[in-house]
Coordinates of C-alpha atoms and ligand atoms in Angstrom, one line a residue:
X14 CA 1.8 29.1 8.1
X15 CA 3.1 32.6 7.5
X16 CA 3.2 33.9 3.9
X17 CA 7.2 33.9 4.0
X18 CA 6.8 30.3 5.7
X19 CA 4.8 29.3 2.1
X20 CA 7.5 31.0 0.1
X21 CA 10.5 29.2 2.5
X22 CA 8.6 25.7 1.4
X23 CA 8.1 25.9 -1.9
X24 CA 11.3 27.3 -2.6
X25 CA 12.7 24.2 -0.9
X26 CA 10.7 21.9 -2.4
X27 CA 11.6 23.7 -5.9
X28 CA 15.4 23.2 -5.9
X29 CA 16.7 20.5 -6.7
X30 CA 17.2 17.4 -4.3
X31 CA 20.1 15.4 -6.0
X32 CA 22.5 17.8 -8.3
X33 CA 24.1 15.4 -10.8
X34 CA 26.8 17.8 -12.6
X35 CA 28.8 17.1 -15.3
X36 CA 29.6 13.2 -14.6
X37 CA 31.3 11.0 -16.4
X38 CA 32.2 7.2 -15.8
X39 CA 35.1 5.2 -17.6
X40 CA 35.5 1.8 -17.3
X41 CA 39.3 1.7 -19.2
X42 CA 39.2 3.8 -22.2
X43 CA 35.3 3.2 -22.4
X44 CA 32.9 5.8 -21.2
X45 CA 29.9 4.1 -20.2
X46 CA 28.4 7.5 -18.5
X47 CA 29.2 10.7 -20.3
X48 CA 28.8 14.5 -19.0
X49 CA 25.4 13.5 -17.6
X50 CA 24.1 16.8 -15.5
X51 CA 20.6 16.0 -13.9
X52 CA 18.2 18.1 -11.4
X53 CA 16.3 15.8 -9.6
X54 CA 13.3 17.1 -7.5
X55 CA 12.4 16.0 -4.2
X56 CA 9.2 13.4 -3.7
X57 CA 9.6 12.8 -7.4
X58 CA 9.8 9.5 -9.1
X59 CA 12.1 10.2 -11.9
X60 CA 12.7 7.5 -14.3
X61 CA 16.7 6.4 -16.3
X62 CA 15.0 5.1 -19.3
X63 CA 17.1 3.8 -22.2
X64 CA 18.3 0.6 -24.5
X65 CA 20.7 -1.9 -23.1
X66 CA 24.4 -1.1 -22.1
X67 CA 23.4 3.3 -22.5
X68 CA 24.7 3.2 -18.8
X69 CA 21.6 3.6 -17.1
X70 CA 22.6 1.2 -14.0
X71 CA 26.1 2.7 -13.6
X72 CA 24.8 5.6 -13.1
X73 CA 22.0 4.9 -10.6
X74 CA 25.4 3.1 -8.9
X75 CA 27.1 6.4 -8.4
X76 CA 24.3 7.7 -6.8
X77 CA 24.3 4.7 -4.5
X78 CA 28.0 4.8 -3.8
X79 CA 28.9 1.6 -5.2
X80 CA 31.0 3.7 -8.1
X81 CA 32.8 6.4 -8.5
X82 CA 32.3 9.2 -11.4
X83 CA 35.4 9.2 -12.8
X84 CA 34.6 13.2 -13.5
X85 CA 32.1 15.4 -11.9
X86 CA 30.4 15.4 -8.8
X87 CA 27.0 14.4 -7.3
X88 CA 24.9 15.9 -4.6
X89 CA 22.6 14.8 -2.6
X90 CA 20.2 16.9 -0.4
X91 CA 23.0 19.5 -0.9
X92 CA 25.6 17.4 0.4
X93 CA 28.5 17.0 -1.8
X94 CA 28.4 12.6 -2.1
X95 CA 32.1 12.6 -3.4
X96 CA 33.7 11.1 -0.2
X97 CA 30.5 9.9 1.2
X98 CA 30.9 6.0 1.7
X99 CA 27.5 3.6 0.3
X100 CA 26.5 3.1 3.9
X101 CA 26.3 6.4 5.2
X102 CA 24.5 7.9 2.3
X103 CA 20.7 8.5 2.7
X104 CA 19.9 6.4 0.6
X105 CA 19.0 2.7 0.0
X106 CA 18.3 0.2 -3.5
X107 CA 16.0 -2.4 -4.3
X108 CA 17.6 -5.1 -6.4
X109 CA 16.1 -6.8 -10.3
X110 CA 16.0 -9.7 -7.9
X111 CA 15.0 -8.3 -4.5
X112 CA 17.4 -10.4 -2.8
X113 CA 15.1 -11.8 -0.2
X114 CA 16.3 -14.2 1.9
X115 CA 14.8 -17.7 1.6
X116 CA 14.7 -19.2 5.1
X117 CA 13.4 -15.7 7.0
X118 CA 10.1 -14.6 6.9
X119 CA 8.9 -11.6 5.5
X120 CA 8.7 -9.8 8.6
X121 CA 12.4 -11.0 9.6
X122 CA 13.3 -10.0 5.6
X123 CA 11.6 -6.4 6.3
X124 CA 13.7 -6.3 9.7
X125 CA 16.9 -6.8 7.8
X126 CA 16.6 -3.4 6.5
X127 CA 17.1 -2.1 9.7
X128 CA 20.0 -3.6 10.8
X129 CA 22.3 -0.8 11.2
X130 CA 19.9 1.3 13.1
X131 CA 20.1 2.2 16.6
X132 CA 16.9 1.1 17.9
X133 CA 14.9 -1.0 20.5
X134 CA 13.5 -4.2 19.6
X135 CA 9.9 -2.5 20.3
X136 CA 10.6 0.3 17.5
X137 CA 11.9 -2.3 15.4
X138 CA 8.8 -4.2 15.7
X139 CA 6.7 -0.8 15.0
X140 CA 8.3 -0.4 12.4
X141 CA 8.2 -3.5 11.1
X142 CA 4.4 -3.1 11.4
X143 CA 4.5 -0.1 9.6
X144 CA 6.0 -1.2 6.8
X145 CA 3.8 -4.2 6.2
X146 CA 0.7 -1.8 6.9
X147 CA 2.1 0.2 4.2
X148 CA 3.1 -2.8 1.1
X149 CA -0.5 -4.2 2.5
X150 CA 0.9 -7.9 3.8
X151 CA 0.3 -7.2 7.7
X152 CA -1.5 -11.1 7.1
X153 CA 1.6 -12.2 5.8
X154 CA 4.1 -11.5 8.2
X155 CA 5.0 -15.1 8.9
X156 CA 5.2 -16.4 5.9
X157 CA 8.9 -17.0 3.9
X158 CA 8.9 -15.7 0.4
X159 CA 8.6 -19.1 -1.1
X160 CA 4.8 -18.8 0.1
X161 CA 4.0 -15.6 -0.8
X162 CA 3.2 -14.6 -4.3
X163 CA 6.1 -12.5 -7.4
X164 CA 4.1 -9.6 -6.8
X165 CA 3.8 -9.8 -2.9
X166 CA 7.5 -10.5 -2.9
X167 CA 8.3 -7.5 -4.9
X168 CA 6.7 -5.1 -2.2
X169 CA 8.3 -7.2 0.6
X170 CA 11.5 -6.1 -1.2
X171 CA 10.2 -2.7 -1.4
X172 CA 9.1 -2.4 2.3
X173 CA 12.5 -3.7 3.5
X174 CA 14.5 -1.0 1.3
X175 CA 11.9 1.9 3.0
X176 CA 12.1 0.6 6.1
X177 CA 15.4 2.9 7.1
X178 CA 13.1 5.8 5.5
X179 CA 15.6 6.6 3.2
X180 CA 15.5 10.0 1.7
X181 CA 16.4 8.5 -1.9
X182 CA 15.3 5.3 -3.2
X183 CA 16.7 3.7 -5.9
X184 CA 15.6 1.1 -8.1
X185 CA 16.7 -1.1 -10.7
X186 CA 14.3 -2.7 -13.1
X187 CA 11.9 -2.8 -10.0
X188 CA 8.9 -5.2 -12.2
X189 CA 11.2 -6.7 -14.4
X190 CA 10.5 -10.1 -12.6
X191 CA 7.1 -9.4 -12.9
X192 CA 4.5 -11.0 -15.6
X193 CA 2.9 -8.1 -17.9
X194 CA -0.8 -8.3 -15.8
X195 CA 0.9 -8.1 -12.3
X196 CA 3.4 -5.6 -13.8
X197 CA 0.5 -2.9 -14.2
X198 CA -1.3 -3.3 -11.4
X199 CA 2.2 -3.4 -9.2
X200 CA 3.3 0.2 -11.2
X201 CA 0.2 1.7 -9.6
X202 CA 1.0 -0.1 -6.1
X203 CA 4.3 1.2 -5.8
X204 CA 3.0 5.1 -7.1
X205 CA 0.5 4.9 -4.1
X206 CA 3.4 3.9 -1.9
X207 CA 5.8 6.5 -3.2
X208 CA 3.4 8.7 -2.7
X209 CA 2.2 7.7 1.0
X210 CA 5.8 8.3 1.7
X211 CA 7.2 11.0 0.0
X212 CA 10.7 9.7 -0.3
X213 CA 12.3 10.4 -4.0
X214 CA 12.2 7.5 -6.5
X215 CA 15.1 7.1 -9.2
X216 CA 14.0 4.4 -11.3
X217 CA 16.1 2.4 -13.6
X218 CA 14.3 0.9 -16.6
X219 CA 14.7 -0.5 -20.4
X220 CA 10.7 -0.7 -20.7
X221 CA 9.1 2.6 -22.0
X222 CA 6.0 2.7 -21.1
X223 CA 7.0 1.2 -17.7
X224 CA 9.0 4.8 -17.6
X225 CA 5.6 6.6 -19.1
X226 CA 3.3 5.3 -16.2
X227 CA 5.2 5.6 -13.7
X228 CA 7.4 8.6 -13.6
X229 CA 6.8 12.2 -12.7
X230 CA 9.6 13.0 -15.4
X231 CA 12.3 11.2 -17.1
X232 CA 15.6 11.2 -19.0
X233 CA 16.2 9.3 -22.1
X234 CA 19.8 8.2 -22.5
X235 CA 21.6 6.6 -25.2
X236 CA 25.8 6.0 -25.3
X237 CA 26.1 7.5 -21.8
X238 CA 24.5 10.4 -23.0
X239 CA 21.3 11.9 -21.9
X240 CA 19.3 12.6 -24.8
X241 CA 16.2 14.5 -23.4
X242 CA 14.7 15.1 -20.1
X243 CA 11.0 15.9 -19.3
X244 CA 7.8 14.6 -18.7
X245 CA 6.1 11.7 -19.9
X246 CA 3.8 13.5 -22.0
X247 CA 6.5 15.9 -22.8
X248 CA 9.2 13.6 -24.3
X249 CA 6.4 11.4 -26.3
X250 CA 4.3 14.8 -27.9
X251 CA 7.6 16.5 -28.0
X252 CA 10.5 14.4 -28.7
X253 CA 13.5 17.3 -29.7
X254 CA 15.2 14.3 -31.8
X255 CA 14.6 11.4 -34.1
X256 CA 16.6 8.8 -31.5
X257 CA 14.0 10.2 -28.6
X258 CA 10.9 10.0 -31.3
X259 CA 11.9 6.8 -32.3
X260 CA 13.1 5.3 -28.9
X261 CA 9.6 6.5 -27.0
X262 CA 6.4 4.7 -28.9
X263 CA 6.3 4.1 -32.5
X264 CA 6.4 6.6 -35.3
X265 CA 6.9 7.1 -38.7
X266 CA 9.9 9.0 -40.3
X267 CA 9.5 11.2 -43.8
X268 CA 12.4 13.1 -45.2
X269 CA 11.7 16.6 -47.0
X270 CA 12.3 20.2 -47.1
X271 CA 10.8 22.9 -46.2
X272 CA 9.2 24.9 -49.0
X273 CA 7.8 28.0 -47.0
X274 CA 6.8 29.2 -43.9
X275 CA 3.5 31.2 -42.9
X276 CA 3.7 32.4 -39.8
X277 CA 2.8 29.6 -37.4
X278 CA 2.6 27.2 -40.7
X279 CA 5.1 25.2 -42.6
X280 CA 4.6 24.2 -46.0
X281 CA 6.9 20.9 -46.3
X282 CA 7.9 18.3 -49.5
X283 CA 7.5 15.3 -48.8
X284 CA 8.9 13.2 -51.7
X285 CA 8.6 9.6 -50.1
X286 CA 4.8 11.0 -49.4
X287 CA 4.1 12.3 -52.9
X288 CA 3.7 15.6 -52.2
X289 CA 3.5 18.9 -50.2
X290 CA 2.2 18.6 -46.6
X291 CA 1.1 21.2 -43.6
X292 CA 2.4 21.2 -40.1
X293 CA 3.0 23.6 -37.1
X294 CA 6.0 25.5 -37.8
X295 CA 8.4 25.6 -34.9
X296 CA 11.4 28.1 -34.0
X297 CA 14.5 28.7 -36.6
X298 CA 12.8 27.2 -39.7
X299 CA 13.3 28.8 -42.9
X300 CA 12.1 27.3 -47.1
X301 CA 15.2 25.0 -47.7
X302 CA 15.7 23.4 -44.8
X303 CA 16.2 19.7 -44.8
X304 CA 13.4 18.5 -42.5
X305 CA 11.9 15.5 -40.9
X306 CA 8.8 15.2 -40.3
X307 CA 7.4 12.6 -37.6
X308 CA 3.7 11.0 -37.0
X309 CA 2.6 8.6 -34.3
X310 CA 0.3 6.0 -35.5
X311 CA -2.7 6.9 -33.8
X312 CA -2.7 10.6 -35.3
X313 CA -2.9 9.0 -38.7
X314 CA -6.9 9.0 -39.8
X315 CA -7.5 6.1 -42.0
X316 CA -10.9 6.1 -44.5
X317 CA -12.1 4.1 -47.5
X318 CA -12.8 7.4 -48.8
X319 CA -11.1 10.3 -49.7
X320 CA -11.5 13.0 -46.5
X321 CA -11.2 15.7 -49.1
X322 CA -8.9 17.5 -46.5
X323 CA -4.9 18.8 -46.6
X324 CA -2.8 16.4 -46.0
X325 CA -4.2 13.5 -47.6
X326 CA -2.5 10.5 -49.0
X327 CA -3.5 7.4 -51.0
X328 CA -2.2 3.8 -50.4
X329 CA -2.6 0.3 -50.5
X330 CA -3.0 -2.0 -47.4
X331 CA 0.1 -4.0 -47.2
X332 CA -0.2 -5.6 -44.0
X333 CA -3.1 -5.8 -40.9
X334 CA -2.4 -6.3 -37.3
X335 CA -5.2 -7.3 -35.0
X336 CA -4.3 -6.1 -31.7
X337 CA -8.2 -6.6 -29.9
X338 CA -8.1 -2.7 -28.2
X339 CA -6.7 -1.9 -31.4
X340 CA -5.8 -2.8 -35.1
X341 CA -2.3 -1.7 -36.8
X342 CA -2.5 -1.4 -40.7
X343 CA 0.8 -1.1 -42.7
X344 CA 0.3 1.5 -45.5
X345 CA 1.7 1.4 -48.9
X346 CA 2.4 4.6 -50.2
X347 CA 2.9 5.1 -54.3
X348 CA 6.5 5.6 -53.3
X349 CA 7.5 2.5 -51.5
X350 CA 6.9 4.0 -48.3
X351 CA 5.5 2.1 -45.7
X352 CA 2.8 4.2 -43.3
X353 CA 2.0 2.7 -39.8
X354 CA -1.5 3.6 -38.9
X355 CA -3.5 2.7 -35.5
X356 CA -7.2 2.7 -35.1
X357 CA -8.5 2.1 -31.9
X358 CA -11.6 -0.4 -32.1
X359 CA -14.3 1.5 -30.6
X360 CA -16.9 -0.6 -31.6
X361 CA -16.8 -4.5 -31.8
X362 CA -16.0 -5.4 -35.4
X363 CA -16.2 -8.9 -37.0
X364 CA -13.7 -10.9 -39.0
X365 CA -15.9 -9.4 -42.2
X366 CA -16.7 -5.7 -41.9
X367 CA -13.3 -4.3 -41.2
X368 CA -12.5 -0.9 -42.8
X369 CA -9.6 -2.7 -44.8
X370 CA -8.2 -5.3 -45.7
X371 CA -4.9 -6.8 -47.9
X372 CA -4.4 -4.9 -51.3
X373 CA -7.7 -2.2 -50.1
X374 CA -7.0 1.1 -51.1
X375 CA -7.1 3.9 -48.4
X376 CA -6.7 7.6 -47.5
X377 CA -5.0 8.1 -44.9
X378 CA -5.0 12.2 -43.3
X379 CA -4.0 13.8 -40.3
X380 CA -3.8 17.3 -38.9
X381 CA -1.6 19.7 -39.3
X382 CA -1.0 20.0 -35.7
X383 CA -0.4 16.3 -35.4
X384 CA 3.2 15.7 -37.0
X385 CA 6.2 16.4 -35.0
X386 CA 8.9 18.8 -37.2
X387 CA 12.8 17.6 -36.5
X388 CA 15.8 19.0 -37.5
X389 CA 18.4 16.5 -36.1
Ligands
LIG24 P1 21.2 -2.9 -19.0 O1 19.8 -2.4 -19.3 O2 21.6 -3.9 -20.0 O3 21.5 -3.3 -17.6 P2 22.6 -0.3 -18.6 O4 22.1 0.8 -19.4 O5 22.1 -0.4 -17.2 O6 22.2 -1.7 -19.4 P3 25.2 -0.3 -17.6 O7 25.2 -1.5 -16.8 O8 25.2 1.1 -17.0 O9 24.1 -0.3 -18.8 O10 26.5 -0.4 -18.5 C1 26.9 0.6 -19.4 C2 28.1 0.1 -20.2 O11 29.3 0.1 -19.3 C3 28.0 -1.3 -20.8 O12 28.6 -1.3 -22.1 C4 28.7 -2.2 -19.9 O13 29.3 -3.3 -20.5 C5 29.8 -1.2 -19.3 N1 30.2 -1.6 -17.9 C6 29.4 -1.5 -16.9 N2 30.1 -1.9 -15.7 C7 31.3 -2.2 -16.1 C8 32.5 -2.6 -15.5 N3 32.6 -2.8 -14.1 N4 33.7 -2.8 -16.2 C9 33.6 -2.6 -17.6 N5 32.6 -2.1 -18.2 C10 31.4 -2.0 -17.6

């Protein structure tokens, strides 16, 4: 390939492949989708991740054709979608409840998918093949989904919406069906598949760390609003609001102010803490600013000692959690505050030599770099 050839390509595969821009969706005076603009990239799986009714499926609907944005415009592969019927978009959707038919067999199910296209019955048999070759059920061909297993059914689901090679697939809730042990090992399934493929993945989902494993990015929405777009690590290390911080993971909330900044450094009180505490300063802060300040669990360091470093705190354990990979102790601060702390077990621990337990007293600590400053 010619240097200019390498430049063409990635400049193609850099823009974006579906332009959502400005769109809103009202259902009567209600606006379930509200000035959403997204980039989406090609060969990306991008995850719509948010709480029930924040209008997540309506708009992975729009995209299919199924509704129309009430204001704004989508494009897809540059194409303006706007009068572009469902059928002829490029672009198919697997279904919560994969909508496979009972009395045809998987290969007939897969089949189905291709329908509408102009082929012979030899390419629709190749292809057929293809597709089982790809979900990894070429033995199960002639079975009907009754006799095939939730999992197995899920990628026969998956196979018939690829089948059409679709240039955007869309799904909605694609493991909800799915019990929590087959759920992970189909998320890595269906990333080796979209991956084999290449074909862009929009996925609808309620479950956050469904959205965390699987996506190359996501957007968090809440009231039709998207709240934060980014990558997984991205939107969990740095949430840019309490709903996102709250929404993605666990974390604990303390309201102060700032009493000085030192260059990269902020000095912040902490009343519901006891005290002043040090964190990583970020952009626009300034002493007397209202301030939150927000710390996963498992960047709290709990000890029956006191670590004799900044930002300690004493408290009283309140309540214990065993979790097996981990344990969750509720802190008791002097305050009333209550401090949610993780520690992984690394080693096997018995029923007597935990490091706490009811009414102990403990330091907990944690780095300045650790807490996550928020202004809104
Ligand atoms: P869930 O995870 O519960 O499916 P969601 O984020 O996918 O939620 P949507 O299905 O997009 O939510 O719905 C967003 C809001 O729009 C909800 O309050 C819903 O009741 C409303 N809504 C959706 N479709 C219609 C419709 N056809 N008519 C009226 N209201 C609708």
């Amino acid at each position: 390939m010619t240097e200019t050839a390498t430049s063409q390509k990635t400049a193609a595969s850099s823009a974006p492949f579906i332009r959502i821009e400005n769109v809103s969706k009202s259902f009567g005076s209600f606006k379930a989708v509200d000035s959403v603009s997204l980039a989406i990239k090609k060969g990306e799986i991008f995850a719509l991740l948010g709480g029930s009714g924040c209008g997540k499926t309506t708009l992975l609907r729009m995209l299919a054709g199924f509704e129309t944005p009430t204001t704004g415009k989508i494009f897809i592969d540059g194409q303006d979608m706007t009068n572009i019927p469902a059928y002829e978009r490029p672009v198919n959707m697997m279904f919560q409840s994969y909508a496979l038919f009972p009395h045809m067999s998987v290969e007939k199910n897969i089949a189905y998918g291709l329908k509408h296209e102009k082929m012979t019955d030899a390419q629709r048999k190749d292809r057929v093949r293809e597709m089982l070759d790809l979900v990894q059920l070429s033995q199960f061909g002639h079975r009907k989904p009754h006799q095939i297993s939730g999992g197995q059914r899920q990628r026969v689901a998956l196979a018939r919406a690829l089948a059409r090679a679709p240039k955007l697939l869309l799904l909605d809730e694609p493991l909800a069906a799915l019990d929590k042990k087959l759920r992970e090992h189909t998320q890595f399934e269906l990333m080796n598949i979209q991956h084999k493929t290449g074909v862009t993945f929009v996925v609808v989902t309620h479950d956050q760390e469904e959205a965390m494993i699987l996506s190359d990015r996501m957007a968090v929405m809440d009231k039709g609003q998207v709240k934060q777009v980014g990558a997984p690590t991205e939107v969990y290390e740095y949430p840019n609001s309490k709903f996102v911080a709250g929404f993605i993971g666990s974390i604990n909330f303390a309201e102060g102010k700032v009493a000085a900044v030192n260059g990269d450094m902020a000095e912040i009180d902490l009343p519901s803490m006891g005290g002043r505490f040090t964190a990583c300063s970020i952009p626009g802060l300034e002493a007397g600013k209202d301030i939150t300040l927000a710390i996963r669990p498992e960047k709290i360091a709990i000890s029956r000692e006191n670590p004799g470093t900044k930002n300690a705190v004493q408290g009283v354990v309140n309540d214990l959690g065993y979790l097996g990979k981990d344990s969750l102790y509720k802190v008791q601060l002097p305050s009333g505050m209550i401090v949610s702390v993780n520690l992984v077990n690394a080693r096997r621990v018995g029923e007597y030599d935990r490091l706490a337990v009811w009414e102990d007293k403990v330091w907990l600590s944690f780095e300045p770099g650790s807490p996550i400053l928020l202004t809104n």
